XYZ file of N, CA and C in Angstrom:
354
model
N 3.953 17.101 -9.257
C 3.739 16.311 -8.144
C 4.821 15.199 -7.975
N 5.196 15.207 -6.654
C 6.273 14.060 -6.275
C 5.657 12.674 -6.229
N 6.280 11.762 -6.723
C 5.892 10.356 -6.548
C 6.949 9.424 -6.157
N 6.700 8.486 -4.997
C 7.410 7.902 -4.280
C 7.200 6.344 -4.493
N 8.243 5.540 -4.925
C 7.758 4.153 -5.160
C 8.894 3.258 -4.254
N 8.281 2.119 -3.287
C 9.115 1.445 -2.521
C 9.486 0.078 -3.583
N 10.286 -0.420 -3.003
C 10.637 -1.760 -3.261
C 11.433 -2.484 -2.384
N 11.549 -3.751 -2.208
C 12.449 -4.497 -1.367
C 11.618 -5.502 -0.257
N 10.286 -5.123 -0.196
C 9.746 -5.868 0.922
C 9.693 -7.516 0.489
N 9.257 -8.200 1.766
C 9.205 -9.581 1.443
C 9.104 -10.397 2.681
N 9.226 -11.608 2.499
C 8.988 -12.586 3.778
C 10.332 -13.284 3.967
N 10.579 -13.017 5.339
C 11.765 -13.452 5.998
C 11.670 -13.899 7.268
N 12.653 -14.770 7.747
C 12.557 -15.388 9.103
C 13.145 -14.315 10.120
N 12.863 -14.655 11.355
C 13.477 -13.717 12.355
C 15.021 -13.751 12.377
N 15.658 -12.479 12.678
C 17.067 -12.462 12.570
C 17.721 -12.211 11.121
N 16.998 -12.297 10.223
C 17.247 -12.046 8.975
C 17.131 -10.421 8.636
N 17.738 -10.082 7.345
C 17.692 -8.665 7.047
C 17.239 -8.582 5.750
N 16.524 -7.265 5.563
C 15.884 -6.784 4.301
C 16.445 -5.402 4.124
N 16.457 -4.918 2.864
C 16.848 -3.502 2.570
C 15.697 -3.001 1.687
N 14.983 -1.983 2.167
C 13.989 -1.351 1.493
C 14.559 -0.119 0.486
N 13.924 0.043 -0.603
C 14.481 1.329 -1.312
C 13.317 2.060 -1.725
N 13.371 3.271 -1.943
C 12.396 4.247 -2.234
C 12.902 5.442 -3.280
N 12.366 5.324 -4.626
C 12.962 6.280 -5.572
C 11.864 7.299 -5.995
N 12.353 8.533 -5.628
C 11.428 9.610 -6.009
C 11.484 9.996 -7.347
N 10.353 10.685 -8.007
C 10.363 11.115 -9.264
C 9.401 12.400 -9.490
N 9.386 13.076 -10.344
C 8.502 14.324 -10.721
C 9.383 15.665 -10.005
N 8.339 16.414 -9.590
C 9.082 17.428 -8.888
C 9.383 17.190 -7.457
N 10.853 17.507 -7.118
C 11.349 17.165 -5.959
C 11.723 18.372 -5.123
N 11.708 19.509 -5.841
C 11.953 20.813 -5.422
C 11.392 21.065 -4.041
N 12.046 21.501 -2.942
C 11.340 21.786 -1.824
C 11.238 20.838 -0.679
N 11.603 19.549 -1.198
C 11.625 18.470 -0.138
C 12.766 18.468 0.664
N 12.593 18.381 2.097
C 13.534 18.385 3.052
C 13.858 17.069 3.677
N 12.715 16.583 4.711
C 13.224 15.282 5.228
C 12.437 14.318 4.471
N 13.052 12.965 4.620
C 12.674 11.841 4.204
C 12.357 10.947 5.457
N 11.465 10.036 5.292
C 11.278 9.113 6.183
C 10.648 7.748 5.911
N 10.613 6.950 6.723
C 10.065 5.461 6.704
C 8.901 5.466 7.615
N 7.761 4.912 7.372
C 6.811 4.571 8.386
C 6.245 3.147 8.228
N 5.644 2.571 9.160
C 5.135 1.393 9.092
C 3.840 0.986 9.761
N 2.912 0.250 9.568
C 1.578 0.138 9.993
C 1.446 -1.566 10.086
N 1.220 -1.968 11.371
C 0.929 -3.349 11.549
C -0.573 -3.496 11.795
N -1.224 -4.644 11.613
C -2.806 -4.671 11.775
C -3.118 -4.442 13.101
N -4.178 -3.740 13.173
C -4.563 -3.312 14.649
C -3.760 -2.220 15.406
N -2.828 -1.544 14.598
C -1.986 -0.674 15.204
C -1.772 0.511 14.387
N -1.505 1.652 14.969
C -1.406 2.920 14.363
C -0.097 2.975 13.644
N -0.134 3.780 12.471
C 1.031 4.178 11.731
C 2.094 4.594 12.564
N 3.373 4.136 12.363
C 4.424 4.589 13.251
C 5.497 5.271 12.506
N 6.154 6.107 12.904
C 7.335 6.755 12.198
C 8.523 5.941 12.582
N 9.265 5.082 12.070
C 10.316 4.391 12.435
C 11.558 4.906 12.263
N 11.853 5.770 11.205
C 12.939 6.270 11.027
C 12.743 7.640 10.052
N 13.726 8.696 10.278
C 13.508 9.812 9.418
C 14.961 10.469 9.230
N 15.217 11.117 8.171
C 16.595 11.541 7.906
C 16.322 13.191 7.249
N 16.961 14.074 7.927
C 16.713 15.513 7.477
C 18.083 15.865 6.833
N 18.287 17.158 6.715
C 19.472 17.872 5.980
C 20.464 17.750 7.107
N 21.685 17.590 6.505
C 23.021 17.660 7.418
C 23.003 16.303 7.980
N 22.491 15.126 7.471
C 22.594 14.029 7.811
C 22.053 13.606 9.252
N 21.010 14.466 9.593
C 20.387 14.164 10.819
C 19.350 13.003 10.884
N 19.482 12.108 11.663
C 18.505 10.964 11.782
C 18.044 10.836 12.900
N 16.734 9.979 13.068
C 16.259 9.902 14.155
C 15.410 8.373 13.987
N 15.351 7.743 14.922
C 14.909 6.407 14.900
C 13.865 6.110 16.131
N 12.699 5.188 15.772
C 11.902 4.853 17.155
C 12.694 3.916 17.685
N 12.386 3.851 19.261
C 13.157 3.198 20.218
C 12.868 1.787 19.812
N 11.933 1.357 19.214
C 11.970 -0.277 18.930
C 12.757 -0.636 17.886
N 13.363 0.229 16.996
C 14.205 -0.173 15.917
C 15.718 0.400 16.117
N 15.920 1.114 17.029
C 17.564 1.628 17.361
C 18.446 0.554 17.512
N 19.478 0.651 16.809
C 20.510 -0.197 16.801
C 20.300 -1.267 15.631
N 19.194 -1.506 15.036
C 18.780 -2.561 14.054
C 18.587 -1.925 12.765
N 17.870 -0.756 12.547
C 17.628 -0.086 11.308
C 18.643 1.010 11.173
N 18.633 1.210 9.915
C 19.557 2.605 9.342
C 18.985 3.061 8.235
N 18.779 4.203 8.160
C 18.113 5.050 7.032
C 19.154 5.874 6.417
N 19.296 5.920 5.119
C 20.398 6.507 4.285
C 19.633 7.067 3.208
N 20.350 8.138 2.399
C 19.559 8.854 1.362
C 20.827 9.275 0.450
N 20.494 9.532 -0.829
C 21.352 10.026 -1.834
C 20.424 10.767 -2.649
N 20.391 12.183 -2.299
C 19.680 13.204 -3.056
C 19.963 13.326 -4.588
N 21.283 13.024 -5.077
C 21.418 13.146 -6.284
C 20.648 11.959 -7.180
N 20.391 10.991 -6.470
C 19.749 9.874 -7.068
C 18.235 9.905 -6.647
N 17.847 10.844 -5.998
C 16.331 10.748 -5.383
C 16.071 9.471 -4.761
N 16.794 8.889 -4.051
C 16.616 7.508 -3.254
C 16.911 7.622 -1.770
N 16.235 6.723 -1.152
C 16.189 6.996 0.062
C 16.197 5.159 0.531
N 17.039 4.752 1.486
C 16.970 3.284 1.775
C 16.566 3.220 3.266
N 16.116 2.015 3.602
C 16.039 1.559 5.043
C 16.606 0.043 5.191
N 17.789 -0.077 5.826
C 18.499 -1.185 6.038
C 17.879 -1.656 7.423
N 17.298 -3.046 7.118
C 16.662 -3.383 8.278
C 17.402 -4.872 8.965
N 18.083 -4.915 9.950
C 18.743 -6.007 10.325
C 18.280 -6.564 11.577
N 18.550 -8.021 11.887
C 17.829 -8.594 13.294
C 16.549 -8.319 13.253
N 15.755 -8.703 12.215
C 14.302 -8.447 12.015
C 13.458 -9.380 13.229
N 12.549 -8.781 13.596
C 11.586 -9.450 14.691
C 10.238 -9.701 14.169
N 9.565 -10.651 14.612
C 8.149 -10.786 14.117
C 7.324 -9.526 14.483
N 7.776 -8.680 15.350
C 6.922 -7.394 15.735
C 7.219 -6.408 14.668
N 8.090 -6.471 13.776
C 8.487 -5.721 12.745
C 7.587 -5.654 11.515
N 6.936 -6.861 11.542
C 5.915 -7.015 10.306
C 4.821 -5.842 10.260
N 4.666 -5.575 9.089
C 3.726 -4.531 8.634
C 3.972 -4.161 7.210
N 3.181 -2.928 6.809
C 3.306 -2.329 5.488
C 4.319 -1.263 5.791
N 5.385 -1.064 5.040
C 6.326 0.099 5.246
C 6.075 0.984 4.040
N 6.034 2.286 4.405
C 5.788 3.470 3.632
C 6.937 4.405 3.634
N 7.540 4.867 2.515
C 8.539 6.049 2.496
C 7.782 7.148 2.328
N 8.163 8.314 2.926
C 7.495 9.498 3.114
C 8.417 10.601 2.873
N 7.876 11.837 2.550
C 8.559 13.276 2.515
C 7.912 14.108 3.028
N 8.768 15.085 3.412
C 8.235 16.436 4.077
C 8.784 17.718 3.596
N 8.084 18.709 3.193
C 8.368 19.789 2.769
C 9.141 20.687 3.889
N 10.040 21.473 3.714
C 10.813 22.329 4.664
C 9.931 23.157 5.396
N 8.937 23.768 4.822
C 8.103 24.543 5.231
C 6.600 23.906 5.840
N 6.626 22.658 5.820
C 5.219 21.947 5.946
C 5.375 21.391 7.432
N 3.992 21.137 7.878
C 3.954 20.729 9.219
C 3.811 19.241 9.588
N 3.715 18.533 8.305
C 3.618 17.198 8.483
C 4.442 16.510 6.997
N 3.821 15.395 6.954
C 4.510 14.234 5.918
C 3.643 14.537 4.719
N 4.098 15.065 3.481
C 3.187 15.672 2.535
C 3.038 14.460 1.585
N 4.099 13.811 1.369
C 4.021 12.758 0.155
C 4.319 11.421 0.766
N 3.514 10.350 0.113
C 3.667 8.993 0.544
C 3.810 8.070 -0.575
N 4.722 6.868 -0.491
C 4.699 5.825 -1.356
C 3.591 4.984 -1.354
N 3.408 3.809 -2.035
C 2.167 2.989 -2.108
C 2.500 1.909 -1.024
N 3.355 1.737 -0.470
C 3.658 0.819 0.621
C 4.405 -0.449 0.172
N 5.045 -1.204 0.928
C 5.577 -2.510 0.647
C 5.567 -3.387 1.769
N 5.040 -4.620 1.677
C 4.623 -5.511 2.881
C 6.112 -6.246 3.336
N 6.279 -6.196 4.664
C 7.428 -6.938 5.277
C 6.650 -7.989 6.190
N 6.975 -9.198 5.978
C 6.484 -10.147 6.875
C 7.590 -11.110 7.490
N 7.912 -10.975 8.815
C 8.861 -11.654 9.598
C 8.158 -12.793 10.418
N 8.658 -14.074 10.037
C 8.006 -15.252 10.763
C 9.176 -15.542 11.792
N 8.548 -16.475 12.825
C 9.461 -16.706 14.029
C 9.990 -18.176 13.675
């Protein structure tokens, strides 16, 4: 079973930066895409960034130009660099993993809280 553990969340002021990390352990064979989701109170969970094989990346429109996802498969680690944070970025952030042959995100971390004050 794959385990994902996030770290790096916290409380920051608008305009500041945070870097989230997620380390995988256990059986990692078969994992293809990695992603970061977030969920704010009263809103549905949103995929904010994903990274596939071949350095393919995708971002939600709300974070383009501000967030960057990166990965090191040799270290089983994925990061989310978040710059120019806004209050609307507040939420619980989850790292996730998808199997190449799967139709959805199969593994999830426990989540880390990000709070951005104005």
